[in-house]
């Protein structure tokens, strides 16, 4: 059975680092090949070129213009690439913020995703405090974060921590200072039964 695993969360939570740490053990535990699909790796260069042409600033990657015109095509291409791999028998570990899709529960909608019941689906929400995320974003000095940092009060309004019904089958992971045991526990949740896995970890406050 193929697997589709999403690693989601706001900027600065360490999604990509976590995914790279997990993919080797995940392939071993699932006894299946995986591809790693990171939205910024797949589409960062293209979107930077497009924004450079539209606004003169290739790093204008969080502006209203980007969110209105380029966000959806990026995500649709990301999901299409994951689905193509699944159809070839390769499981997919997909990395991206996907905050709107988590809030709207789209990542649990198999019709919207275009996958069947034969695909095992897991969604991980990676979180840290706003202060920690801000510190990490500043420290990594990625030009793509320039708009966020310059408009932090605006950006922070989009940050949220899933709670209540949003947490149904959502695997919450506090990535502030995880230990090897924390990574092992998350791996077990990803390869285990979804409801039992979700019940093992309650959402933590930001």
mmCIF file of C-alpha atoms in Angstrom:
data_model
loop_
_atom_site.group_PDB
_atom_site.id
_atom_site.type_symbol
_atom_site.label_atom_id
_atom_site.label_comp_id
_atom_site.label_asym_id
_atom_site.label_seq_id
_atom_site.Cartn_x
_atom_site.Cartn_y
_atom_site.Cartn_z
ATOM 1 C CA UNK A 1 0.000 0.000 0.000
ATOM 2 C CA UNK A 2 1.341 3.421 -0.972
ATOM 3 C CA UNK A 3 1.580 6.228 1.568
ATOM 4 C CA UNK A 4 1.002 9.966 1.277
ATOM 5 C CA UNK A 5 2.462 11.868 4.222
ATOM 6 C CA UNK A 6 2.171 15.645 4.595
ATOM 7 C CA UNK A 7 4.566 17.634 6.796
ATOM 8 C CA UNK A 8 2.790 20.972 7.317
ATOM 9 C CA UNK A 9 3.203 24.051 9.485
ATOM 10 C CA UNK A 10 4.072 27.712 9.477
ATOM 11 C CA UNK A 11 7.416 29.188 8.450
ATOM 12 C CA UNK A 12 10.303 28.607 10.838
ATOM 13 C CA UNK A 13 8.904 25.441 12.388
ATOM 14 C CA UNK A 14 11.557 23.179 10.841
ATOM 15 C CA UNK A 15 9.369 21.200 8.431
ATOM 16 C CA UNK A 16 12.049 20.431 5.858
ATOM 17 C CA UNK A 17 14.671 19.502 8.449
ATOM 18 C CA UNK A 18 12.174 17.174 10.108
ATOM 19 C CA UNK A 19 11.172 15.571 6.808
ATOM 20 C CA UNK A 20 14.795 14.899 5.866
ATOM 21 C CA UNK A 21 15.406 13.347 9.271
ATOM 22 C CA UNK A 22 12.351 11.112 8.979
ATOM 23 C CA UNK A 23 12.476 9.903 5.395
ATOM 24 C CA UNK A 24 15.199 7.280 5.834
ATOM 25 C CA UNK A 25 13.636 5.682 8.931
ATOM 26 C CA UNK A 26 10.209 6.011 7.292
ATOM 27 C CA UNK A 27 11.269 4.046 4.220
ATOM 28 C CA UNK A 28 12.725 1.375 6.489
ATOM 29 C CA UNK A 29 9.648 1.189 8.741
ATOM 30 C CA UNK A 30 7.209 1.167 5.833
ATOM 31 C CA UNK A 31 9.407 -1.125 3.717
ATOM 32 C CA UNK A 32 8.612 1.099 0.742
ATOM 33 C CA UNK A 33 10.350 3.714 -1.446
ATOM 34 C CA UNK A 34 9.509 7.368 -0.790
ATOM 35 C CA UNK A 35 10.127 10.582 -2.686
ATOM 36 C CA UNK A 36 10.603 13.870 -0.819
ATOM 37 C CA UNK A 37 8.613 16.726 -2.374
ATOM 38 C CA UNK A 38 9.376 20.103 -0.846
ATOM 39 C CA UNK A 39 7.312 22.992 -2.241
ATOM 40 C CA UNK A 40 10.145 25.512 -2.065
ATOM 41 C CA UNK A 41 12.586 23.162 -3.788
ATOM 42 C CA UNK A 42 10.141 22.331 -6.572
ATOM 43 C CA UNK A 43 8.718 25.791 -7.213
ATOM 44 C CA UNK A 44 10.867 28.336 -5.377
ATOM 45 C CA UNK A 45 13.016 29.226 -8.379
ATOM 46 C CA UNK A 46 10.068 29.434 -10.762
ATOM 47 C CA UNK A 47 7.986 31.614 -8.432
ATOM 48 C CA UNK A 48 10.968 33.860 -7.716
ATOM 49 C CA UNK A 49 11.389 34.428 -11.467
ATOM 50 C CA UNK A 50 7.682 35.115 -11.881
ATOM 51 C CA UNK A 51 7.581 37.573 -8.981
ATOM 52 C CA UNK A 52 10.706 39.265 -10.298
ATOM 53 C CA UNK A 53 8.926 39.895 -13.582
ATOM 54 C CA UNK A 54 5.686 41.022 -11.910
ATOM 55 C CA UNK A 55 7.041 43.218 -9.114
ATOM 56 C CA UNK A 56 10.775 43.557 -9.681
ATOM 57 C CA UNK A 57 11.388 41.668 -6.412
ATOM 58 C CA UNK A 58 11.999 37.908 -6.781
ATOM 59 C CA UNK A 59 11.855 37.521 -2.997
ATOM 60 C CA UNK A 60 8.339 38.970 -2.768
ATOM 61 C CA UNK A 61 7.036 35.513 -1.884
ATOM 62 C CA UNK A 62 4.434 36.303 0.770
ATOM 63 C CA UNK A 63 2.804 39.384 -0.658
ATOM 64 C CA UNK A 64 -0.923 39.566 -1.495
ATOM 65 C CA UNK A 65 0.000 39.333 -5.192
ATOM 66 C CA UNK A 66 1.851 36.057 -4.667
ATOM 67 C CA UNK A 67 -0.891 34.618 -2.471
ATOM 68 C CA UNK A 68 -3.562 35.536 -5.006
ATOM 69 C CA UNK A 69 -1.887 34.356 -8.203
ATOM 70 C CA UNK A 70 0.911 31.862 -7.495
ATOM 71 C CA UNK A 71 0.072 30.056 -4.254
ATOM 72 C CA UNK A 72 -2.620 27.783 -5.685
ATOM 73 C CA UNK A 73 -0.670 26.744 -8.812
ATOM 74 C CA UNK A 74 2.323 25.875 -6.619
ATOM 75 C CA UNK A 75 0.245 23.640 -4.374
ATOM 76 C CA UNK A 76 -1.662 22.054 -7.230
ATOM 77 C CA UNK A 77 1.621 21.163 -8.947
ATOM 78 C CA UNK A 78 2.961 19.778 -5.677
ATOM 79 C CA UNK A 79 -0.070 17.522 -5.238
ATOM 80 C CA UNK A 80 -0.056 16.474 -8.902
ATOM 81 C CA UNK A 81 3.597 15.432 -8.581
ATOM 82 C CA UNK A 82 2.819 13.435 -5.438
ATOM 83 C CA UNK A 83 -0.077 11.714 -7.174
ATOM 84 C CA UNK A 84 2.045 10.839 -10.211
ATOM 85 C CA UNK A 85 4.573 9.154 -7.907
ATOM 86 C CA UNK A 86 1.836 7.274 -6.042
ATOM 87 C CA UNK A 87 0.511 5.927 -9.334
ATOM 88 C CA UNK A 88 4.013 4.632 -10.064
ATOM 89 C CA UNK A 89 4.162 2.830 -6.723
ATOM 90 C CA UNK A 90 6.343 5.412 -4.960
ATOM 91 C CA UNK A 91 5.084 6.841 -1.668
ATOM 92 C CA UNK A 92 5.374 10.593 -1.129
ATOM 93 C CA UNK A 93 6.517 12.754 1.768
ATOM 94 C CA UNK A 94 5.179 16.238 0.948
ATOM 95 C CA UNK A 95 6.520 19.350 2.685
ATOM 96 C CA UNK A 96 4.835 22.757 2.648
ATOM 97 C CA UNK A 97 2.967 25.159 4.925
ATOM 98 C CA UNK A 98 -0.462 24.044 3.634
ATOM 99 C CA UNK A 99 -2.061 26.009 6.481
ATOM 100 C CA UNK A 100 -5.221 26.879 4.543
ATOM 101 C CA UNK A 101 -5.632 23.266 3.479
ATOM 102 C CA UNK A 102 -5.248 22.078 7.077
ATOM 103 C CA UNK A 103 -7.715 24.672 8.346
ATOM 104 C CA UNK A 104 -10.255 23.639 5.703
ATOM 105 C CA UNK A 105 -9.551 19.895 6.225
ATOM 106 C CA UNK A 106 -8.783 19.478 2.528
ATOM 107 C CA UNK A 107 -5.805 17.224 3.195
ATOM 108 C CA UNK A 108 -8.199 14.594 4.524
ATOM 109 C CA UNK A 109 -10.479 14.848 1.479
ATOM 110 C CA UNK A 110 -9.422 11.998 -0.790
ATOM 111 C CA UNK A 111 -11.594 13.280 -3.639
ATOM 112 C CA UNK A 112 -9.928 16.691 -3.478
ATOM 113 C CA UNK A 113 -6.497 15.039 -3.299
ATOM 114 C CA UNK A 114 -7.354 12.679 -6.144
ATOM 115 C CA UNK A 115 -6.344 9.523 -4.281
ATOM 116 C CA UNK A 116 -8.190 6.311 -3.466
ATOM 117 C CA UNK A 117 -8.648 4.281 -0.317
ATOM 118 C CA UNK A 118 -5.609 2.220 -1.291
ATOM 119 C CA UNK A 119 -3.340 5.108 -0.230
ATOM 120 C CA UNK A 120 -2.483 5.431 3.471
ATOM 121 C CA UNK A 121 -2.844 9.104 4.362
ATOM 122 C CA UNK A 122 -1.126 10.924 7.237
ATOM 123 C CA UNK A 123 -0.958 14.660 7.990
ATOM 124 C CA UNK A 124 1.614 16.030 10.466
ATOM 125 C CA UNK A 125 1.335 19.580 11.822
ATOM 126 C CA UNK A 126 4.734 20.875 12.972
ATOM 127 C CA UNK A 127 4.646 23.756 15.443
ATOM 128 C CA UNK A 128 6.814 25.973 17.625
ATOM 129 C CA UNK A 129 6.075 29.231 19.414
ATOM 130 C CA UNK A 130 5.865 32.440 17.405
ATOM 131 C CA UNK A 131 8.997 33.724 19.120
ATOM 132 C CA UNK A 132 10.965 30.594 18.222
ATOM 133 C CA UNK A 133 9.733 30.685 14.628
ATOM 134 C CA UNK A 134 10.719 34.343 14.290
ATOM 135 C CA UNK A 135 14.179 33.661 15.693
ATOM 136 C CA UNK A 136 14.712 30.781 13.288
ATOM 137 C CA UNK A 137 13.536 32.787 10.289
ATOM 138 C CA UNK A 138 15.911 35.627 11.150
ATOM 139 C CA UNK A 139 18.796 33.200 11.733
ATOM 140 C CA UNK A 140 18.414 31.329 8.452
ATOM 141 C CA UNK A 141 18.579 34.615 6.497
ATOM 142 C CA UNK A 142 16.642 33.276 3.518
ATOM 143 C CA UNK A 143 15.770 36.072 1.065
ATOM 144 C CA UNK A 144 12.362 34.450 0.552
ATOM 145 C CA UNK A 145 11.485 35.471 4.118
ATOM 146 C CA UNK A 146 12.060 39.177 3.490
ATOM 147 C CA UNK A 147 8.381 40.010 3.020
ATOM 148 C CA UNK A 148 7.364 38.068 6.136
ATOM 149 C CA UNK A 149 9.904 39.833 8.303
ATOM 150 C CA UNK A 150 9.080 43.254 6.919
ATOM 151 C CA UNK A 151 5.352 42.665 7.500
ATOM 152 C CA UNK A 152 5.507 40.432 10.570
ATOM 153 C CA UNK A 153 2.420 41.868 12.262
ATOM 154 C CA UNK A 154 0.451 41.125 9.110
ATOM 155 C CA UNK A 155 1.963 37.661 8.648
ATOM 156 C CA UNK A 156 1.454 36.590 12.256
ATOM 157 C CA UNK A 157 -2.296 37.000 11.838
ATOM 158 C CA UNK A 158 -2.204 33.961 9.546
ATOM 159 C CA UNK A 159 -0.488 31.818 12.166
ATOM 160 C CA UNK A 160 -2.686 29.426 14.115
ATOM 161 C CA UNK A 161 -2.458 26.249 16.148
ATOM 162 C CA UNK A 162 -5.030 23.598 15.157
ATOM 163 C CA UNK A 163 -7.432 22.700 17.941
ATOM 164 C CA UNK A 164 -10.768 21.002 18.440
ATOM 165 C CA UNK A 165 -12.173 19.241 15.373
ATOM 166 C CA UNK A 166 -9.196 20.395 13.287
ATOM 167 C CA UNK A 167 -7.057 17.922 15.221
ATOM 168 C CA UNK A 168 -9.066 14.859 14.171
ATOM 169 C CA UNK A 169 -6.475 12.487 12.666
ATOM 170 C CA UNK A 170 -3.942 15.355 12.630
ATOM 171 C CA UNK A 171 -0.578 14.354 14.100
ATOM 172 C CA UNK A 172 0.695 17.294 16.151
ATOM 173 C CA UNK A 173 4.471 17.605 16.618
ATOM 174 C CA UNK A 174 6.216 20.166 18.822
ATOM 175 C CA UNK A 175 9.507 20.826 17.024
ATOM 176 C CA UNK A 176 10.973 23.224 19.593
ATOM 177 C CA UNK A 177 13.645 20.866 20.905
ATOM 178 C CA UNK A 178 12.705 17.311 19.905
ATOM 179 C CA UNK A 179 14.681 14.316 21.130
ATOM 180 C CA UNK A 180 15.418 11.090 19.286
ATOM 181 C CA UNK A 181 12.591 9.529 21.277
ATOM 182 C CA UNK A 182 10.214 12.239 20.004
ATOM 183 C CA UNK A 183 11.192 11.461 16.406
ATOM 184 C CA UNK A 184 10.714 7.742 17.011
ATOM 185 C CA UNK A 185 7.269 8.384 18.517
ATOM 186 C CA UNK A 186 6.246 10.500 15.524
ATOM 187 C CA UNK A 187 7.462 7.811 13.135
ATOM 188 C CA UNK A 188 5.350 5.260 15.006
ATOM 189 C CA UNK A 189 2.323 7.548 14.668
ATOM 190 C CA UNK A 190 2.898 7.934 10.932
ATOM 191 C CA UNK A 191 3.115 4.209 10.258
ATOM 192 C CA UNK A 192 0.463 3.256 12.852
ATOM 193 C CA UNK A 193 -3.304 3.552 12.922
ATOM 194 C CA UNK A 194 -4.439 7.174 12.453
ATOM 195 C CA UNK A 195 -6.961 7.542 15.288
ATOM 196 C CA UNK A 196 -4.817 5.704 17.799
ATOM 197 C CA UNK A 197 -1.857 7.794 16.696
ATOM 198 C CA UNK A 198 -3.779 11.053 16.979
ATOM 199 C CA UNK A 199 -4.949 10.229 20.470
ATOM 200 C CA UNK A 200 -1.360 9.756 21.634
ATOM 201 C CA UNK A 201 -0.475 13.415 21.263
ATOM 202 C CA UNK A 202 -2.670 16.355 22.218
ATOM 203 C CA UNK A 203 -2.023 19.819 20.729
ATOM 204 C CA UNK A 204 0.319 22.001 22.747
ATOM 205 C CA UNK A 205 -0.062 25.747 23.254
ATOM 206 C CA UNK A 206 1.995 28.150 21.143
#
